[in-house]
Amino acid sequence: MQLSFASVFLSVALASTVSAGPVFGRQDNQKSMGPAEGSSVGAAYFITNEATGNFIVAADIGADGKLSLRTATGTGGLGAHGLPANGPDPLFTQGAVKASSSGNIVASVNAGSNTLSMLGRPVGSGGEFPVSLAINKAGNSLCALNGDFCFKIDKKLGLMPIPNTTRSLKLNQTTPATGPAGSASHVVFTEDNTQLVASVKGVPPQPGFLAVWDVASDGSLSTDFQSRLMLVGFDIFDFGNLNTAGSASNGTRSSAVGIDGQSATCWSSFSPKTGNFYLTDIGTSIVTEVNVDENLRGTIVKQYNQGNESATIDNDIASVGKNDFMYVLAANATAINVLSLNGPGEAESIQKVDIAAPAKVAGLTISASNLQGMTTFIKK
């Protein structure tokens, strides 16, 4: 059995820039970050998450996987930093900005104004301090993690609320959230769109957990979630035999593997080419490559140092032709590190993209403590 993100959830404790690109936002609050450099096959996005105004920054992806910063577009909302209000990873999360090739859209959280943005039209998120987004495989449904609330995606009208999707994680949290411990982390749809999975970090010595809701054909969510504990290191879950009604015969298979010397391994992406997962650690600034076999046994394949104290946080992997490339937001370095995933155990650093200098020229406010998110869009 070949494992992919479609079957396994691994948890760890601009329209103008791309031809025929995603539905993005209004162009009246856009700053140029650099000129076009040759043809592009897609784009990578992250957010500035500034309290004075949130921007989505877009970079072209070339045929060689390398990036060229292009534009920063205002979301119409505000960013925020969780408590304590210092240091990188301000939202304590993965998925603050998401792109969908199927839906041809890009969407972002605005944690400081409790809104979400698509088409440059902020809408209420359904809760406070939204931190993570999930877009289903078809690209026609989006859910936000702040409590959970879901929307139908309408390319003319924007985000339209789906009834019966307001759900609570039953956390005793503040606004802004206090963390990282005890805060919400990430939300994703399973590949078949039948379940929505949210992860929550533990408060040592208590472990974190996954909350799993069933998704009905009309997009509504099951009333209660089923919980699965997460341990230290990285945890692997197979949801192929689970539904929240408990009717599955075998339940959820899972395993946990420790990472020696880890500080805070909190972000993960999957490479179809290598068949492996890639994790980033904000404290050690190391990318860890992990193989998961058919019995859900996880093995560390290799580790890749990204520069001391560069604070590697959000990451994403894009397939360009027959090659996979990893894009890592190194917040303290105000840079994006690009790795070519040439094969299992053969990741190679090919580019470091400076964010600070182009932002200064463009008049864009950025801070290492506020940068968040990484998502990619590849033209179909």
XYZ file of C-alpha atoms in Angstrom, residues 40-41 50 68 130 136 198 243 315 373:
10
model
C 5.646 31.067 -14.258
C 3.880 27.798 -13.536
C 0.324 43.001 10.669
C 10.354 35.606 -7.727
C -9.273 32.650 13.193
C -11.821 20.697 0.251
C -8.646 19.920 13.648
C -16.352 7.807 11.447
C 5.971 25.072 4.707
C 1.591 30.886 6.386
